[in-house]
Amino acid sequence: MAEAERIIGTPDIPDAEGADGAEPQHPAEGSTRADRGRKKVLALLVVAVLAYLLDLISKMIVVANLEHEEPIEIFGEWLKFDAIRNAGAAFGIGEAFTVIFTAIAAVVIIVIVRLARKLYSLPWAIALGLLLGGALGNLTDRVFRAPGVFKGAVVDFIAPAHFAVFNLADSAIVCGGILIVILSFKGLDPDGTVHKD
């Protein structure tokens, strides 16, 4: 029988793992995975919107009440609120490259949106949401604030002692980046798979 099958050939019947090596999925299982993917994308968007709104509202308050005023001491000399305009990147780095930083922020946003299509991990959704919200927050300043479109100075106001002045968007970007590094070290991919190298 086996010899006959070898000579005649057998119809293309997928094996237990499926034709592509993946586990077989019943329609219900496939839709469940799609639903999980949509929930992770929703989590990403919720985190991004919250980070963006917190950054935007805080900057509006700072511009309205702190600009051209004396710094407000929060914890004595250790932490102050001091409104400044930053034409550089996060923490005041590279003030001569405002347009380049604007382009980088736009590219980061595009990459995150594209990556969201294969997102099945909640920790990755949170990390990418923080990055997206922070990038959008500072990009909004670059586009809409003086001295001009794509050259706007970012509003910074959190001033720890012996450190650069920053804002909530910078904080979201840094926290998202740290979380991505941790997830990468743990071997967790955005699609939810875990690998051990």
Backbone as a chain_set.jsonl record, in Angstrom:
{"seq": "MAEAERIIGTPDIPDAEGADGAEPQHPAEGSTRADRGRKKVLALLVVAVLAYLLDLISKMIVVANLEHEEPIEIFGEWLKFDAIRNAGAAFGIGEAFTVIFTAIAAVVIIVIVRLARKLYSLPWAIALGLLLGGALGNLTDRVFRAPGVFKGAVVDFIAPAHFAVFNLADSAIVCGGILIVILSFKGLDPDGTVHKD", "coords": {"N": [[0.835, -1.206, 0.0], [1.89, 1.231, 0.839], [3.884, 1.434, -1.07], [2.367, 1.697, -3.397], [1.137, 4.164, -2.931], [3.394, 5.714, -3.014], [4.14, 5.576, -5.705], [1.833, 6.359, -7.165], [1.141, 8.642, -5.896], [-0.133, 10.91, -3.424], [-3.114, 12.661, -2.56], [-3.064, 16.23, -1.964], [-3.162, 16.626, 1.165], [-3.321, 18.47, 4.045], [-1.05, 18.061, 6.757], [-1.07, 17.218, 10.288], [-0.047, 19.505, 11.376], [-0.642, 21.462, 9.601], [-0.299, 23.066, 6.366], [1.626, 25.024, 6.325], [3.235, 24.557, 8.445], [2.264, 25.566, 10.77], [0.12, 25.331, 13.66], [-3.042, 23.713, 13.253], [-5.956, 25.664, 12.672], [-9.175, 26.132, 13.745], [-12.083, 27.808, 12.429], [-13.21, 29.261, 14.559], [-11.064, 29.452, 16.329], [-9.221, 30.944, 14.839], [-10.592, 33.372, 14.583], [-10.643, 34.067, 17.248], [-7.944, 34.608, 17.76], [-7.637, 36.798, 16.076], [-9.382, 38.547, 17.359], [-8.011, 38.86, 19.768], [-5.759, 40.162, 18.815], [-6.909, 42.568, 17.961], [-7.712, 43.586, 20.431], [-5.247, 44.07, 21.643], [-4.222, 46.042, 19.969], [-6.104, 47.992, 20.505], [-5.489, 48.448, 23.196], [-2.914, 49.535, 22.858], [-3.612, 51.925, 21.527], [-5.188, 53.203, 23.476], [-3.317, 53.626, 25.554], [-1.528, 55.265, 24.14], [-3.143, 57.508, 23.518], [-3.786, 58.427, 26.099], [-1.197, 59.067, 27.087], [-0.525, 61.036, 25.231], [-2.549, 63.001, 25.639], [-2.144, 63.687, 28.349], [0.4, 64.815, 28.14], [-0.107, 66.942, 26.343], [-2.061, 68.5, 27.706], [-0.644, 69.164, 30.041], [1.376, 70.748, 28.951], [-0.104, 72.881, 27.922], [-1.043, 74.016, 30.287], [1.364, 74.765, 31.449], [2.415, 76.625, 29.563], [0.457, 78.588, 29.778], [0.651, 79.389, 32.455], [3.26, 79.251, 33.557], [5.296, 80.097, 31.873], [7.777, 82.558, 31.359], [7.813, 83.123, 34.016], [8.925, 82.856, 37.451], [10.647, 79.842, 38.427], [8.838, 77.07, 39.879], [9.194, 75.606, 42.97], [9.157, 72.215, 43.719], [10.191, 70.034, 45.207], [12.048, 71.461, 46.986], [15.334, 72.361, 46.119], [15.696, 70.135, 44.611], [13.746, 69.357, 42.754], [12.031, 71.142, 40.319], [9.477, 73.066, 38.632], [9.988, 74.453, 35.637], [9.522, 76.393, 33.002], [10.653, 76.005, 29.731], [11.698, 76.489, 26.291], [12.534, 74.058, 23.998], [14.542, 73.391, 21.337], [15.823, 71.153, 20.564], [16.384, 67.557, 20.759], [15.062, 64.988, 22.947], [15.582, 65.937, 26.319], [17.065, 68.155, 25.673], [19.049, 67.72, 23.735], [21.03, 68.291, 20.857], [20.231, 70.82, 19.443], [20.476, 72.003, 16.966], [19.334, 70.438, 15.068], [16.557, 70.34, 14.555], [14.629, 69.903, 12.472], [15.431, 67.399, 11.57], [14.953, 65.814, 13.838], [12.216, 66.056, 13.913], [11.502, 64.656, 11.592], [12.443, 62.109, 12.307], [10.741, 61.504, 14.452], [8.318, 61.335, 13.058], [8.836, 59.096, 11.441], [9.14, 57.11, 13.405], [6.52, 56.989, 14.385], [5.166, 56.012, 12.109], [6.381, 53.476, 11.843], [5.543, 52.235, 14.236], [2.758, 52.167, 13.841], [2.635, 50.424, 11.643], [3.739, 48.124, 12.777], [1.782, 47.481, 14.583], [-0.076, 45.881, 13.329], [0.693, 43.271, 13.646], [0.514, 42.701, 16.301], [0.286, 41.007, 19.297], [0.798, 41.0, 21.946], [0.337, 42.167, 25.185], [2.177, 43.594, 26.963], [3.961, 44.61, 25.012], [2.16, 46.176, 23.589], [1.606, 48.175, 25.47], [4.175, 49.307, 25.755], [4.7, 50.223, 23.112], [2.556, 51.941, 22.865], [3.217, 53.933, 24.727], [5.541, 54.942, 23.497], [4.409, 55.854, 21.084], [2.495, 57.773, 21.958], [4.215, 59.605, 23.255], [5.917, 60.365, 21.134], [4.054, 61.546, 19.405], [3.235, 63.659, 21.035], [5.538, 65.361, 21.277], [5.952, 65.775, 18.558], [3.719, 67.246, 17.87], [4.323, 69.712, 19.057], [6.583, 70.358, 17.497], [5.409, 70.815, 15.04], [3.394, 72.769, 15.416], [4.221, 74.858, 17.11], [6.095, 77.956, 17.694], [9.397, 78.44, 16.293], [8.25, 77.914, 13.758], [6.6, 75.784, 11.297], [7.511, 72.392, 11.554], [9.821, 73.213, 12.72], [9.359, 73.904, 15.249], [9.735, 74.656, 18.757], [9.96, 72.486, 21.508], [7.952, 72.314, 24.442], [9.311, 72.185, 27.562], [9.415, 71.329, 31.056], [9.811, 69.946, 33.457], [12.147, 69.917, 35.875], [14.644, 68.438, 37.226], [17.225, 68.53, 39.763], [20.559, 69.045, 38.65], [20.183, 67.865, 36.152], [18.83, 67.486, 32.809], [16.118, 69.528, 31.572], [12.834, 68.322, 31.032], [9.826, 66.826, 29.584], [6.46, 65.379, 29.839], [6.07, 63.844, 27.559], [8.683, 63.127, 26.81], [9.235, 61.525, 29.039], [7.389, 59.437, 28.653], [8.383, 58.327, 26.278], [10.942, 57.442, 27.094], [10.239, 55.592, 29.126], [8.743, 53.761, 27.589], [10.778, 52.883, 25.869], [12.574, 51.669, 27.702], [10.944, 49.586, 28.618], [10.666, 48.108, 26.251], [13.321, 47.224, 25.9], [13.547, 45.549, 28.149], [11.571, 43.618, 27.553], [12.669, 42.559, 25.231], [15.038, 41.411, 26.23], [13.873, 39.441, 27.748], [12.939, 37.833, 25.792], [10.457, 38.1, 24.614], [8.386, 38.581, 21.906], [6.721, 41.036, 19.752], [4.546, 39.725, 18.541], [3.7, 37.996, 20.418], [5.032, 35.603, 20.757], [7.571, 33.665, 22.406], [11.015, 33.515, 22.587], [14.115, 31.864, 23.168], [17.335, 32.701, 23.229]], "CA": [[0.0, 0.0, 0.0], [2.78, 2.383, 0.901], [4.56, 1.52, -2.353], [1.387, 2.222, -4.36], [0.988, 5.599, -2.67], [4.61, 6.39, -3.455], [4.151, 5.638, -7.161], [0.679, 7.125, -7.673], [1.089, 9.954, -5.236], [-1.295, 11.102, -2.566], [-3.667, 14.015, -2.671], [-2.492, 17.231, -1.054], [-3.92, 16.753, 2.409], [-2.431, 19.048, 5.043], [-0.817, 17.199, 7.904], [-1.655, 17.696, 11.542], [0.436, 20.842, 11.7], [-1.032, 22.43, 8.579], [0.621, 23.113, 5.244], [2.713, 25.975, 6.542], [3.961, 24.238, 9.667], [1.597, 26.133, 11.937], [-0.922, 24.48, 14.188], [-4.305, 23.942, 12.559], [-6.868, 26.565, 13.352], [-10.581, 26.115, 13.368], [-12.523, 29.192, 12.234], [-13.417, 29.944, 15.84], [-9.759, 29.763, 16.897], [-8.653, 32.039, 14.06], [-11.259, 34.626, 14.935], [-10.233, 34.417, 18.604], [-6.624, 35.25, 17.641], [-7.868, 38.126, 15.501], [-9.966, 39.371, 18.423], [-6.934, 39.196, 20.699], [-4.94, 41.172, 18.151], [-7.635, 43.849, 18.009], [-7.683, 44.08, 21.814], [-3.913, 44.603, 21.91], [-4.135, 47.312, 19.242], [-6.915, 48.934, 21.276], [-4.689, 48.812, 24.379], [-1.877, 50.453, 22.366], [-4.22, 53.229, 21.237], [-5.608, 53.819, 24.737], [-2.102, 54.122, 26.216], [-1.003, 56.373, 23.337], [-4.019, 58.674, 23.686], [-3.603, 58.932, 27.467], [0.119, 59.71, 27.156], [-0.572, 62.253, 24.415], [-3.404, 64.008, 26.272], [-1.463, 64.178, 29.553], [1.481, 65.703, 27.698], [-0.69, 68.14, 25.732], [-2.703, 69.313, 28.743], [0.392, 69.71, 30.925], [2.068, 71.836, 28.237], [-1.023, 74.022, 27.86], [-1.039, 74.64, 31.613], [2.687, 75.375, 31.637], [2.512, 77.817, 28.716], [-0.467, 79.605, 30.279], [0.893, 79.832, 33.828], [4.642, 79.216, 34.031], [6.255, 80.73, 30.966], [8.218, 83.898, 31.753], [7.634, 83.264, 35.465], [9.957, 82.198, 38.256], [10.392, 78.406, 38.601], [8.106, 76.65, 41.076], [9.884, 74.521, 43.661], [8.292, 71.1, 44.111], [10.934, 69.446, 46.318], [13.187, 72.328, 47.227], [16.249, 72.492, 44.986], [15.823, 68.846, 43.906], [12.803, 69.274, 41.63], [11.281, 72.374, 40.057], [8.792, 73.255, 37.357], [10.624, 75.618, 35.03], [9.137, 76.335, 31.585], [11.615, 76.428, 28.717], [11.445, 76.007, 24.932], [13.657, 73.222, 23.592], [14.553, 73.131, 19.902], [16.555, 69.914, 20.312], [15.698, 66.295, 21.008], [14.751, 64.794, 24.355], [16.555, 66.418, 27.297], [17.835, 69.281, 25.153], [20.194, 67.287, 22.919], [21.047, 68.556, 19.422], [19.289, 71.889, 19.1], [20.644, 72.437, 15.579], [18.773, 69.433, 14.166], [15.126, 70.277, 14.837], [13.907, 69.289, 11.354], [15.784, 65.975, 11.552], [14.231, 65.164, 14.93], [10.817, 66.005, 13.49], [11.395, 63.546, 10.637], [12.622, 60.863, 13.051], [9.501, 61.261, 15.186], [7.31, 60.899, 12.085], [9.188, 57.723, 11.045], [8.817, 56.256, 14.547], [5.065, 56.827, 14.406], [4.802, 55.133, 10.989], [6.849, 52.122, 12.172], [4.67, 51.699, 15.278], [1.458, 51.877, 13.224], [2.81, 49.214, 10.823], [3.988, 47.0, 13.678], [0.546, 47.175, 15.312], [-0.846, 44.858, 12.61], [1.136, 41.944, 14.087], [0.674, 42.848, 17.735], [-0.528, 40.101, 20.111], [1.373, 41.024, 23.293], [-0.091, 43.342, 25.949], [3.317, 44.436, 27.36], [4.431, 45.341, 23.831], [1.15, 47.196, 23.281], [1.823, 49.276, 26.412], [5.445, 49.955, 25.409], [4.545, 50.958, 21.856], [1.62, 53.036, 23.133], [3.984, 55.01, 25.36], [6.374, 55.548, 22.452], [3.556, 56.571, 20.13], [1.954, 58.966, 22.607], [5.301, 60.564, 23.464], [6.354, 60.894, 19.834], [3.003, 62.461, 18.926], [3.25, 64.866, 21.873], [6.621, 66.263, 20.869], [5.751, 66.126, 17.153], [2.721, 68.332, 17.852], [5.07, 70.951, 19.315], [7.439, 70.64, 16.342], [4.596, 71.272, 13.906], [2.507, 73.901, 15.662], [4.767, 75.939, 17.941], [7.111, 78.826, 17.099], [9.359, 79.52, 15.3], [7.593, 77.612, 12.499], [6.226, 74.398, 11.036], [8.617, 71.437, 11.557], [10.959, 73.796, 13.43], [8.853, 74.366, 16.532], [10.453, 74.287, 19.98], [9.147, 71.692, 22.43], [7.8, 72.868, 25.787], [9.819, 71.349, 28.654], [9.154, 72.028, 32.319], [10.202, 69.163, 34.627], [13.564, 70.275, 36.022], [15.342, 67.883, 38.396], [18.548, 69.112, 40.015], [21.704, 68.439, 37.957], [19.707, 67.059, 35.028], [18.179, 68.29, 31.78], [14.683, 69.779, 31.705], [12.109, 67.467, 30.099], [8.367, 66.888, 29.686], [5.817, 64.072, 29.985], [6.289, 63.076, 26.325], [10.015, 62.533, 26.964], [9.12, 60.461, 30.036], [6.698, 58.311, 28.027], [9.308, 57.715, 25.313], [11.982, 56.731, 27.837], [9.615, 54.429, 29.772], [8.448, 52.8, 26.534], [12.046, 52.31, 25.416], [13.078, 50.762, 28.74], [10.09, 48.397, 28.604], [11.022, 47.335, 25.057], [14.593, 46.56, 26.189], [13.259, 44.461, 29.092], [10.836, 42.571, 26.829], [13.615, 41.929, 24.309], [15.913, 40.551, 27.02], [13.09, 38.287, 28.2], [12.629, 37.011, 24.636], [9.057, 38.24, 24.203], [8.23, 39.322, 20.653], [5.43, 41.734, 19.647], [3.453, 38.826, 18.152], [3.337, 37.16, 21.562], [5.885, 34.421, 20.864], [8.714, 33.778, 23.307], [12.173, 32.775, 22.114], [15.261, 31.834, 24.073], [18.597, 32.641, 22.487]], "C": [[0.877, 1.267, 0.0], [3.501, 2.573, -0.414], [3.642, 2.094, -3.423], [1.204, 3.715, -4.169], [2.21, 6.367, -3.144], [4.614, 6.581, -4.963], [3.046, 6.546, -7.69], [0.696, 8.545, -7.123], [-0.16, 10.06, -4.402], [-1.817, 12.508, -2.748], [-3.057, 14.941, -1.634], [-3.402, 17.434, 0.143], [-2.984, 17.329, 3.451], [-2.261, 18.115, 6.224], [-1.364, 17.855, 9.161], [-1.227, 19.107, 11.88], [-0.02, 21.883, 10.694], [0.054, 22.54, 7.548], [1.815, 24.018, 5.511], [3.482, 25.712, 7.83], [3.333, 24.795, 10.918], [0.535, 25.164, 12.426], [-2.226, 24.769, 13.473], [-5.207, 24.84, 13.375], [-8.274, 26.356, 12.822], [-11.026, 27.558, 13.186], [-12.685, 29.951, 13.538], [-12.088, 30.344, 16.457], [-9.101, 30.926, 16.169], [-9.274, 33.365, 14.426], [-10.887, 35.059, 16.346], [-8.882, 35.115, 18.577], [-6.773, 36.652, 17.062], [-8.463, 39.072, 16.545], [-8.911, 39.802, 19.43], [-6.035, 40.274, 20.116], [-5.602, 42.543, 18.203], [-7.614, 44.444, 19.417], [-6.32, 44.681, 22.152], [-3.706, 45.937, 21.195], [-4.943, 48.384, 19.973], [-6.163, 49.398, 22.522], [-3.589, 49.791, 23.99], [-2.45, 51.851, 22.167], [-4.641, 53.951, 22.511], [-4.402, 54.406, 25.469], [-1.543, 55.335, 25.478], [-1.83, 57.644, 23.54], [-3.856, 59.28, 25.078], [-2.27, 59.673, 27.607], [0.105, 61.036, 26.404], [-1.374, 63.357, 25.106], [-2.766, 64.572, 27.539], [-0.348, 65.152, 29.192], [0.917, 67.018, 27.179], [-1.286, 69.068, 26.791], [-1.658, 69.942, 29.666], [1.122, 70.871, 30.253], [1.182, 73.071, 28.116], [-1.041, 74.774, 29.188], [0.274, 75.388, 31.849], [2.813, 76.657, 30.839], [1.642, 78.942, 29.273], [-0.031, 80.186, 31.623], [2.356, 79.943, 34.249], [5.632, 79.94, 33.138], [6.51, 82.17, 31.391], [7.95, 84.175, 33.232], [8.796, 82.577, 36.176], [9.624, 80.711, 38.398], [9.644, 78.114, 39.899], [8.853, 75.48, 41.715], [8.885, 73.463, 44.106], [8.899, 70.382, 45.31], [12.217, 70.247, 46.517], [14.026, 72.511, 45.973], [16.294, 71.229, 44.13], [14.901, 68.733, 42.71], [12.009, 70.567, 41.524], [10.484, 72.227, 38.776], [9.309, 74.562, 36.772], [10.392, 75.551, 33.512], [10.253, 76.85, 30.684], [11.142, 75.916, 27.354], [12.696, 75.304, 24.433], [13.563, 72.91, 22.105], [15.248, 71.817, 19.555], [15.703, 68.684, 20.534], [15.363, 66.206, 22.491], [15.909, 65.26, 25.22], [17.513, 67.45, 26.71], [19.001, 68.937, 24.266], [20.005, 67.724, 21.471], [20.101, 69.627, 18.936], [19.388, 72.334, 17.648], [19.945, 71.509, 14.581], [17.272, 69.254, 14.359], [14.355, 69.569, 13.732], [14.182, 67.786, 11.294], [15.03, 65.232, 12.643], [12.737, 65.07, 14.615], [10.595, 64.835, 12.545], [11.528, 62.199, 11.346], [11.35, 60.512, 13.815], [8.404, 60.755, 14.257], [7.568, 59.458, 11.654], [8.843, 56.741, 12.166], [7.318, 55.975, 14.601], [4.616, 55.868, 13.308], [5.186, 53.685, 11.29], [5.934, 51.484, 13.214], [3.315, 51.324, 14.7], [1.535, 50.605, 12.383], [2.995, 47.972, 11.694], [2.714, 46.565, 14.4], [-0.27, 46.089, 14.625], [-0.491, 43.456, 13.067], [1.293, 41.902, 15.606], [-0.285, 41.918, 18.491], [-0.041, 40.055, 21.556], [0.959, 42.311, 24.005], [1.088, 44.193, 26.427], [3.893, 45.235, 26.189], [3.442, 46.435, 23.448], [1.331, 48.414, 24.185], [3.09, 50.05, 26.038], [5.311, 50.798, 24.145], [3.557, 52.112, 22.011], [2.309, 54.219, 23.786], [4.864, 55.725, 24.342], [5.548, 56.398, 21.506], [3.009, 57.859, 20.732], [3.011, 60.032, 22.82], [5.777, 61.192, 22.172], [5.337, 61.871, 19.277], [2.989, 63.76, 19.723], [4.314, 65.841, 21.449], [6.496, 66.67, 19.401], [4.732, 67.256, 17.016], [3.395, 69.672, 18.102], [5.913, 71.339, 18.107], [6.644, 71.265, 15.193], [3.906, 72.601, 14.2], [3.103, 75.053, 16.474], [5.82, 76.741, 17.176], [8.476, 78.154, 17.221], [8.685, 79.175, 13.975], [7.335, 76.126, 12.351], [7.482, 73.539, 10.856], [9.885, 71.983, 12.234], [10.568, 74.259, 14.828], [9.663, 73.857, 17.711], [9.496, 73.579, 20.932], [9.11, 72.366, 23.796], [8.278, 71.837, 26.807], [9.613, 72.088, 29.962], [9.543, 71.231, 33.563], [11.716, 69.283, 34.784], [14.15, 69.688, 37.299], [16.706, 68.558, 38.556], [19.613, 68.32, 39.265], [21.283, 67.522, 36.816], [19.01, 67.978, 34.037], [16.684, 68.453, 32.077], [13.95, 68.945, 30.65], [10.612, 67.611, 30.312], [7.785, 65.487, 29.789], [5.98, 63.209, 28.734], [7.656, 62.398, 26.367], [9.964, 61.351, 27.931], [8.456, 59.228, 29.433], [7.611, 57.572, 27.054], [10.366, 56.889, 26.036], [11.41, 55.472, 28.5], [9.276, 53.352, 28.745], [9.703, 52.119, 26.032], [12.625, 51.326, 26.419], [12.269, 49.47, 28.752], [10.403, 47.509, 27.403], [12.334, 46.579, 25.274], [14.364, 45.367, 27.117], [12.569, 43.307, 28.381], [11.765, 41.83, 25.869], [14.557, 40.991, 25.051], [15.176, 39.295, 27.498], [12.667, 37.396, 27.036], [11.19, 37.083, 24.172], [8.968, 39.128, 22.965], [6.871, 40.018, 20.609], [4.259, 40.822, 19.267], [3.082, 37.837, 19.241], [4.185, 35.917, 21.725], [7.073, 34.717, 21.787], [9.841, 32.932, 22.726], [13.296, 32.876, 23.128], [16.514, 31.651, 23.265], [19.756, 32.393, 23.432]], "O": [[0.629, 2.223, -0.735], [3.72, 3.703, -0.851], [4.078, 2.883, -4.261], [1.125, 4.458, -5.148], [2.108, 7.501, -3.612], [5.041, 7.626, -5.455], [3.284, 7.394, -8.551], [0.319, 9.505, -7.796], [-1.144, 9.365, -4.657], [-1.062, 13.432, -3.052], [-2.597, 14.509, -0.577], [-4.287, 18.289, 0.141], [-1.941, 16.736, 3.724], [-3.211, 17.456, 6.647], [-2.024, 18.893, 9.112], [-1.936, 19.83, 12.579], [0.193, 23.076, 10.909], [1.198, 22.162, 7.798], [2.899, 23.792, 4.973], [4.285, 26.541, 8.259], [3.812, 24.531, 12.021], [0.103, 24.28, 11.687], [-2.504, 25.915, 13.12], [-5.221, 24.786, 14.604], [-8.523, 26.399, 11.617], [-10.398, 28.459, 13.743], [-12.345, 31.131, 13.627], [-11.967, 31.423, 17.038], [-8.494, 31.794, 16.797], [-8.577, 34.37, 14.564], [-10.817, 36.254, 16.633], [-8.682, 36.103, 19.283], [-6.107, 37.586, 17.509], [-8.099, 40.246, 16.611], [-8.902, 40.943, 19.891], [-5.6, 41.184, 20.822], [-4.944, 43.552, 18.456], [-7.51, 45.659, 19.58], [-6.241, 45.682, 22.863], [-3.091, 46.852, 21.742], [-4.525, 49.539, 20.053], [-6.188, 50.579, 22.869], [-3.349, 50.768, 24.699], [-1.85, 52.841, 22.584], [-4.476, 55.166, 22.623], [-4.451, 55.54, 25.946], [-1.132, 56.314, 26.102], [-1.274, 58.728, 23.713], [-3.796, 60.501, 25.224], [-2.215, 60.765, 28.172], [0.653, 62.033, 26.874], [-0.938, 64.507, 25.156], [-2.828, 65.776, 27.788], [-0.168, 66.18, 29.845], [1.408, 68.089, 27.534], [-1.044, 70.275, 26.773], [-1.771, 71.112, 30.031], [1.449, 71.863, 30.905], [1.677, 74.195, 28.202], [-1.053, 76.004, 29.218], [0.286, 76.498, 32.381], [3.266, 77.673, 31.367], [2.036, 80.108, 29.248], [-0.31, 81.351, 31.908], [2.667, 80.658, 35.202], [6.696, 80.354, 33.598], [5.585, 82.904, 31.737], [7.871, 85.332, 33.646], [9.549, 81.814, 35.571], [8.45, 80.35, 38.482], [9.801, 78.824, 40.892], [9.11, 74.473, 41.054], [7.898, 73.764, 44.779], [8.22, 70.145, 46.308], [13.318, 69.767, 46.249], [13.496, 72.782, 44.895], [16.867, 71.243, 43.04], [15.249, 68.068, 41.734], [11.401, 71.027, 42.49], [10.778, 71.372, 37.94], [9.099, 75.636, 37.335], [11.006, 74.734, 32.826], [10.736, 77.971, 30.843], [10.296, 75.025, 27.273], [13.785, 75.876, 24.441], [12.626, 72.247, 21.66], [15.265, 71.409, 18.394], [14.474, 68.744, 20.505], [15.376, 67.209, 23.205], [17.073, 65.013, 24.904], [18.638, 67.604, 27.187], [19.874, 69.779, 24.053], [18.923, 67.544, 20.914], [19.246, 69.358, 18.092], [18.471, 72.982, 17.144], [19.964, 71.77, 13.378], [16.774, 68.128, 14.33], [13.511, 68.72, 14.018], [13.284, 66.995, 11.004], [14.519, 64.138, 12.406], [12.075, 64.11, 15.01], [9.613, 64.104, 12.677], [10.808, 61.254, 11.023], [10.928, 59.356, 13.824], [7.647, 59.854, 14.617], [6.626, 58.677, 11.515], [8.312, 55.662, 11.903], [6.904, 54.84, 14.837], [3.774, 55.003, 13.55], [4.409, 52.768, 11.024], [5.584, 50.311, 13.088], [2.774, 50.27, 15.034], [0.609, 49.794, 12.403], [2.471, 46.902, 11.384], [2.587, 45.403, 14.786], [-1.084, 45.435, 15.278], [-1.289, 42.535, 12.897], [2.114, 41.15, 16.129], [-1.504, 42.021, 18.35], [-0.428, 39.162, 22.31], [1.196, 43.409, 23.502], [1.022, 45.417, 26.313], [4.27, 46.396, 26.351], [3.853, 47.515, 23.023], [1.224, 49.551, 23.728], [3.09, 51.281, 26.005], [5.754, 51.946, 24.107], [3.705, 53.146, 21.36], [2.031, 55.37, 23.451], [4.93, 56.954, 24.319], [5.928, 57.518, 21.166], [3.051, 58.913, 20.098], [2.759, 61.217, 22.6], [6.013, 62.398, 22.107], [5.707, 62.912, 18.734], [2.759, 64.834, 19.167], [4.036, 67.027, 21.275], [6.885, 67.778, 19.031], [4.867, 68.119, 16.149], [3.079, 70.66, 17.438], [5.957, 72.51, 17.73], [7.143, 72.128, 14.472], [3.84, 73.468, 13.328], [2.516, 76.134, 16.509], [6.361, 76.291, 16.166], [8.697, 77.378, 18.15], [8.551, 80.057, 13.127], [7.783, 75.314, 13.161], [8.394, 73.9, 10.113], [10.899, 71.289, 12.309], [11.348, 74.923, 15.511], [10.212, 72.756, 17.668], [8.366, 74.021, 21.135], [10.11, 72.921, 24.252], [7.717, 70.745, 26.903], [9.631, 73.318, 29.996], [9.599, 71.81, 34.647], [12.475, 68.813, 33.938], [14.161, 70.347, 38.338], [17.264, 69.088, 37.595], [19.585, 67.089, 39.24], [21.945, 66.52, 36.542], [18.642, 69.104, 34.371], [16.076, 67.618, 32.747], [14.393, 68.867, 29.504], [10.173, 68.423, 31.126], [8.531, 64.508, 29.824], [6.024, 61.982, 28.829], [7.779, 61.228, 26.003], [10.569, 60.308, 27.682], [8.899, 58.104, 29.668], [7.614, 56.341, 27.009], [10.654, 55.762, 25.635], [12.026, 54.408, 28.443], [9.492, 52.166, 28.995], [9.702, 50.911, 25.792], [13.114, 50.263, 26.034], [12.833, 48.383, 28.881], [10.406, 46.284, 27.526], [12.45, 45.419, 24.876], [14.925, 44.294, 26.896], [12.935, 42.148, 28.577], [11.658, 40.614, 25.712], [14.85, 39.897, 24.567], [15.773, 38.228, 27.636], [12.1, 36.325, 27.252], [10.74, 36.223, 23.415], [9.416, 40.275, 22.974], [5.962, 39.638, 21.346], [3.114, 41.103, 19.621], [2.257, 36.949, 19.03], [4.072, 35.232, 22.742], [7.509, 35.86, 21.923], [9.638, 31.76, 22.407], [13.404, 33.862, 23.857], [16.745, 30.591, 22.683], [20.903, 32.31, 22.993]]}, "num_chains": 1, "name": "protein.A"}
